[in-house]
């Protein structure tokens, strides 16, 4: 993409060390230990004037997203951070498009949990028309999947669902049964048309 348009704006979650734009790292990152002599400490024990991560790319207009952000009228980026074991502190961005019947959400893998994403997105609009993307349930026990499916239908009132990749077959089956005609197959190459 950058070879076609090196100045394209690319929105990425800001986590201080993701390699986009040389974001500042927190000073506690190196975990200094006062018991070590200066010769054994990072930077000889002297704090550098500028402490940031490197850049993955020499070109590109990378915008670090630190909070829910409206990038165009009615189009938002919802930033969440996982608090779940295995993906702890992993930031993620979900695309939220405001539509007449609620939000169209496009997530990546829902590492923070789809309910955390729905809660954050509800600040834009409490109604969710459709969720596209992975729900990160591939290893989740079926009892937890059943509870989540119930919450999506009753608590969050998600009208349609189009789960992808990391959702897992047990969750695909339960969501298909619960949503019926409002379950949208979202495999590779699928075209989904919404009014």
C-alpha positions as a LaTeX table, in Angstrom:
\begin{tabular}{lrrr}
\hline
Residue & $x$ (\AA) & $y$ (\AA) & $z$ (\AA) \\
\hline
Unk1 & 0.00 & 0.00 & 0.00 \\
Unk2 & 2.80 & 2.41 & 0.89 \\
Unk3 & 4.53 & 1.74 & $-2.43$ \\
Unk4 & 1.36 & 2.89 & $-4.23$ \\
Unk5 & 0.73 & 5.90 & $-1.97$ \\
Unk6 & 3.55 & 6.65 & 0.49 \\
Unk7 & 1.52 & 9.48 & 2.05 \\
Unk8 & $-1.69$ & 7.56 & 2.77 \\
Unk9 & $-3.01$ & 8.05 & 6.30 \\
Unk10 & $-2.82$ & 4.83 & 8.31 \\
Unk11 & $-4.45$ & 4.72 & 11.74 \\
Unk12 & $-2.75$ & 2.42 & 14.26 \\
Unk13 & $-3.32$ & 1.78 & 17.96 \\
Unk14 & $-0.90$ & 3.68 & 20.15 \\
Unk15 & 0.77 & 1.47 & 22.71 \\
Unk16 & 4.12 & 3.22 & 23.04 \\
Unk17 & 6.17 & 0.54 & 21.31 \\
Unk18 & 4.36 & $-0.53$ & 18.17 \\
Unk19 & 6.98 & 0.77 & 15.73 \\
Unk20 & 4.74 & 3.32 & 14.05 \\
Unk21 & 6.02 & 6.86 & 14.12 \\
Unk22 & 8.56 & 6.46 & 16.90 \\
Unk23 & 6.03 & 6.80 & 19.69 \\
Unk24 & 7.36 & 7.70 & 23.13 \\
Unk25 & 8.00 & 4.76 & 25.42 \\
Unk26 & 7.06 & 5.01 & 29.08 \\
Unk27 & 10.06 & 5.72 & 31.30 \\
Unk28 & 9.27 & 2.62 & 33.36 \\
Unk29 & 9.73 & 0.42 & 30.27 \\
Unk30 & 13.37 & $-0.37$ & 31.09 \\
Unk31 & 12.61 & $-0.97$ & 34.79 \\
Unk32 & 15.72 & 0.73 & 36.22 \\
Unk33 & 17.36 & $-0.90$ & 39.21 \\
Unk34 & 19.23 & 1.47 & 41.51 \\
Unk35 & 21.43 & $-1.33$ & 42.89 \\
Unk36 & 23.37 & $-1.59$ & 39.61 \\
Unk37 & 26.44 & 0.55 & 38.88 \\
Unk38 & 26.01 & 3.06 & 36.03 \\
Unk39 & 28.24 & 0.95 & 33.76 \\
Unk40 & 25.65 & $-1.87$ & 33.90 \\
Unk41 & 22.59 & 0.33 & 33.32 \\
Unk42 & 20.91 & 1.26 & 30.06 \\
Unk43 & 22.34 & 4.49 & 28.63 \\
Unk44 & 25.09 & 4.43 & 31.26 \\
Unk45 & 22.54 & 5.28 & 33.92 \\
Unk46 & 21.72 & 8.65 & 32.34 \\
Unk47 & 18.15 & 9.12 & 31.14 \\
Unk48 & 18.13 & 10.00 & 27.42 \\
Unk49 & 16.56 & 13.26 & 26.24 \\
Unk50 & 14.31 & 11.38 & 23.81 \\
Unk51 & 13.27 & 7.78 & 24.41 \\
Unk52 & 11.06 & 6.27 & 21.71 \\
Unk53 & 10.61 & 3.14 & 19.67 \\
Unk54 & 11.96 & 2.80 & 16.18 \\
Unk55 & 9.90 & 3.06 & 13.02 \\
Unk56 & 8.81 & 0.05 & 10.98 \\
Unk57 & 8.49 & 2.10 & 7.78 \\
Unk58 & 10.35 & 5.06 & 6.34 \\
Unk59 & 7.21 & 6.36 & 4.62 \\
Unk60 & 3.56 & 6.60 & 5.55 \\
Unk61 & 1.47 & 9.00 & 7.54 \\
Unk62 & 0.85 & 6.92 & 10.67 \\
Unk63 & $-1.66$ & 8.39 & 13.10 \\
Unk64 & $-1.49$ & 6.92 & 16.59 \\
Unk65 & $-4.97$ & 6.36 & 18.03 \\
Unk66 & $-5.17$ & 6.80 & 21.81 \\
Unk67 & $-8.96$ & 7.01 & 22.22 \\
Unk68 & $-12.21$ & 6.75 & 20.28 \\
Unk69 & $-11.74$ & 9.12 & 17.34 \\
Unk70 & $-14.05$ & 10.39 & 14.60 \\
Unk71 & $-11.93$ & 10.27 & 11.43 \\
Unk72 & $-14.68$ & 11.41 & 9.05 \\
Unk73 & $-18.32$ & 12.39 & 9.65 \\
Unk74 & $-20.03$ & 9.29 & 11.06 \\
Unk75 & $-16.89$ & 7.12 & 10.84 \\
Unk76 & $-15.09$ & 6.33 & 14.09 \\
Unk77 & $-12.16$ & 4.31 & 15.35 \\
Unk78 & $-12.82$ & 2.68 & 18.73 \\
Unk79 & $-9.65$ & 1.85 & 20.66 \\
Unk80 & $-9.73$ & $-0.88$ & 23.30 \\
Unk81 & $-7.02$ & $-2.66$ & 25.26 \\
Unk82 & $-7.22$ & $-6.32$ & 26.21 \\
Unk83 & $-7.33$ & $-7.23$ & 29.88 \\
Unk84 & $-7.47$ & $-10.95$ & 29.07 \\
Unk85 & $-4.73$ & $-13.46$ & 29.82 \\
Unk86 & $-2.76$ & $-14.30$ & 26.68 \\
Unk87 & $-3.42$ & $-10.94$ & 25.02 \\
Unk88 & $-2.94$ & $-8.74$ & 28.08 \\
Unk89 & $-2.44$ & $-5.05$ & 27.26 \\
Unk90 & $-2.80$ & $-5.66$ & 23.52 \\
Unk91 & $-4.40$ & $-2.57$ & 21.93 \\
Unk92 & $-6.86$ & $-2.93$ & 19.08 \\
Unk93 & $-8.90$ & $-0.62$ & 16.88 \\
Unk94 & $-12.46$ & $-1.33$ & 15.72 \\
Unk95 & $-14.04$ & 0.57 & 12.84 \\
Unk96 & $-17.49$ & 1.96 & 13.73 \\
Unk97 & $-19.75$ & 3.42 & 11.04 \\
Unk98 & $-22.83$ & 5.26 & 12.23 \\
Unk99 & $-25.90$ & 4.14 & 10.28 \\
Unk100 & $-29.63$ & 4.91 & 10.65 \\
Unk101 & $-30.28$ & 1.64 & 12.54 \\
Unk102 & $-27.16$ & 1.73 & 14.70 \\
Unk103 & $-23.48$ & 1.02 & 14.30 \\
Unk104 & $-21.77$ & $-1.19$ & 11.77 \\
Unk105 & $-18.71$ & $-2.51$ & 13.61 \\
Unk106 & $-15.70$ & $-4.06$ & 11.88 \\
Unk107 & $-13.23$ & $-5.55$ & 14.33 \\
Unk108 & $-10.03$ & $-7.49$ & 13.94 \\
Unk109 & $-9.90$ & $-10.26$ & 16.52 \\
Unk110 & $-11.75$ & $-8.75$ & 19.50 \\
Unk111 & $-8.82$ & $-9.50$ & 21.80 \\
Unk112 & $-10.31$ & $-7.26$ & 24.47 \\
Unk113 & $-13.64$ & $-9.06$ & 24.10 \\
Unk114 & $-16.60$ & $-8.14$ & 21.91 \\
Unk115 & $-18.53$ & $-6.93$ & 24.96 \\
Unk116 & $-15.73$ & $-4.50$ & 25.85 \\
Unk117 & $-15.80$ & $-3.25$ & 22.25 \\
Unk118 & $-19.61$ & $-2.89$ & 22.31 \\
Unk119 & $-19.39$ & $-0.97$ & 25.59 \\
Unk120 & $-16.79$ & 1.43 & 24.17 \\
Unk121 & $-18.74$ & 1.85 & 20.92 \\
Unk122 & $-21.96$ & 2.58 & 22.83 \\
Unk123 & $-20.55$ & 6.04 & 23.57 \\
Unk124 & $-21.10$ & 6.74 & 19.85 \\
Unk125 & $-24.47$ & 4.98 & 19.59 \\
Unk126 & $-25.95$ & 2.41 & 21.98 \\
Unk127 & $-27.48$ & 0.50 & 19.04 \\
Unk128 & $-25.46$ & $-2.00$ & 17.01 \\
Unk129 & $-26.85$ & $-3.07$ & 13.68 \\
Unk130 & $-24.12$ & $-5.51$ & 12.69 \\
Unk131 & $-20.74$ & $-6.81$ & 13.89 \\
Unk132 & $-18.19$ & $-8.04$ & 11.33 \\
Unk133 & $-14.96$ & $-9.73$ & 12.33 \\
Unk134 & $-13.28$ & $-12.24$ & 14.57 \\
Unk135 & $-14.57$ & $-12.77$ & 18.10 \\
Unk136 & $-11.49$ & $-14.59$ & 19.47 \\
Unk137 & $-13.48$ & $-17.55$ & 20.82 \\
Unk138 & $-11.63$ & $-20.42$ & 19.14 \\
Unk139 & $-10.48$ & $-21.89$ & 22.51 \\
Unk140 & $-13.28$ & $-20.51$ & 24.69 \\
Unk141 & $-15.35$ & $-23.11$ & 26.62 \\
Unk142 & $-18.80$ & $-23.64$ & 25.11 \\
Unk143 & $-20.53$ & $-22.52$ & 28.33 \\
Unk144 & $-18.86$ & $-19.10$ & 27.99 \\
Unk145 & $-19.74$ & $-18.97$ & 24.28 \\
Unk146 & $-23.41$ & $-19.71$ & 25.12 \\
Unk147 & $-23.45$ & $-16.88$ & 27.69 \\
Unk148 & $-21.84$ & $-14.48$ & 25.22 \\
Unk149 & $-24.30$ & $-15.36$ & 22.44 \\
Unk150 & $-27.17$ & $-14.70$ & 24.86 \\
Unk151 & $-25.66$ & $-11.32$ & 25.83 \\
Unk152 & $-25.16$ & $-10.31$ & 22.19 \\
Unk153 & $-28.84$ & $-10.98$ & 21.52 \\
Unk154 & $-30.46$ & $-9.66$ & 24.72 \\
Unk155 & $-28.12$ & $-7.27$ & 26.54 \\
Unk156 & $-26.44$ & $-5.65$ & 23.51 \\
Unk157 & $-29.27$ & $-6.25$ & 21.04 \\
Unk158 & $-26.85$ & $-6.81$ & 18.15 \\
Unk159 & $-29.19$ & $-7.22$ & 15.15 \\
Unk160 & $-26.87$ & $-9.09$ & 12.76 \\
Unk161 & $-23.56$ & $-10.85$ & 13.11 \\
Unk162 & $-20.86$ & $-11.78$ & 10.59 \\
Unk163 & $-18.17$ & $-13.60$ & 12.59 \\
Unk164 & $-14.79$ & $-14.31$ & 11.03 \\
Unk165 & $-11.57$ & $-16.30$ & 11.39 \\
Unk166 & $-10.71$ & $-16.54$ & 15.12 \\
Unk167 & $-14.33$ & $-16.96$ & 16.22 \\
Unk168 & $-14.06$ & $-20.77$ & 16.04 \\
Unk169 & $-16.48$ & $-23.42$ & 14.85 \\
Unk170 & $-18.33$ & $-23.95$ & 18.16 \\
Unk171 & $-19.14$ & $-20.23$ & 18.23 \\
Unk172 & $-20.00$ & $-20.17$ & 14.50 \\
Unk173 & $-22.58$ & $-22.92$ & 15.12 \\
Unk174 & $-24.13$ & $-21.23$ & 18.16 \\
Unk175 & $-24.26$ & $-17.80$ & 16.53 \\
Unk176 & $-25.81$ & $-19.29$ & 13.37 \\
Unk177 & $-28.49$ & $-21.01$ & 15.44 \\
Unk178 & $-29.23$ & $-17.90$ & 17.53 \\
Unk179 & $-29.22$ & $-15.41$ & 14.65 \\
Unk180 & $-30.81$ & $-17.49$ & 11.88 \\
Unk181 & $-31.22$ & $-15.33$ & 8.76 \\
Unk182 & $-29.36$ & $-12.50$ & 10.53 \\
Unk183 & $-26.20$ & $-14.62$ & 10.66 \\
Unk184 & $-24.04$ & $-13.46$ & 7.75 \\
Unk185 & $-21.35$ & $-15.76$ & 6.43 \\
Unk186 & $-18.14$ & $-13.72$ & 6.32 \\
Unk187 & $-15.55$ & $-16.07$ & 4.85 \\
Unk188 & $-12.76$ & $-14.98$ & 2.53 \\
Unk189 & $-14.14$ & $-13.44$ & $-0.65$ \\
Unk190 & $-17.70$ & $-13.10$ & 0.64 \\
Unk191 & $-19.57$ & $-10.00$ & $-0.46$ \\
Unk192 & $-22.14$ & $-8.71$ & 2.03 \\
Unk193 & $-24.54$ & $-5.99$ & 0.93 \\
Unk194 & $-26.34$ & $-3.82$ & 3.47 \\
Unk195 & $-29.09$ & $-1.34$ & 2.66 \\
\hline
\end{tabular}
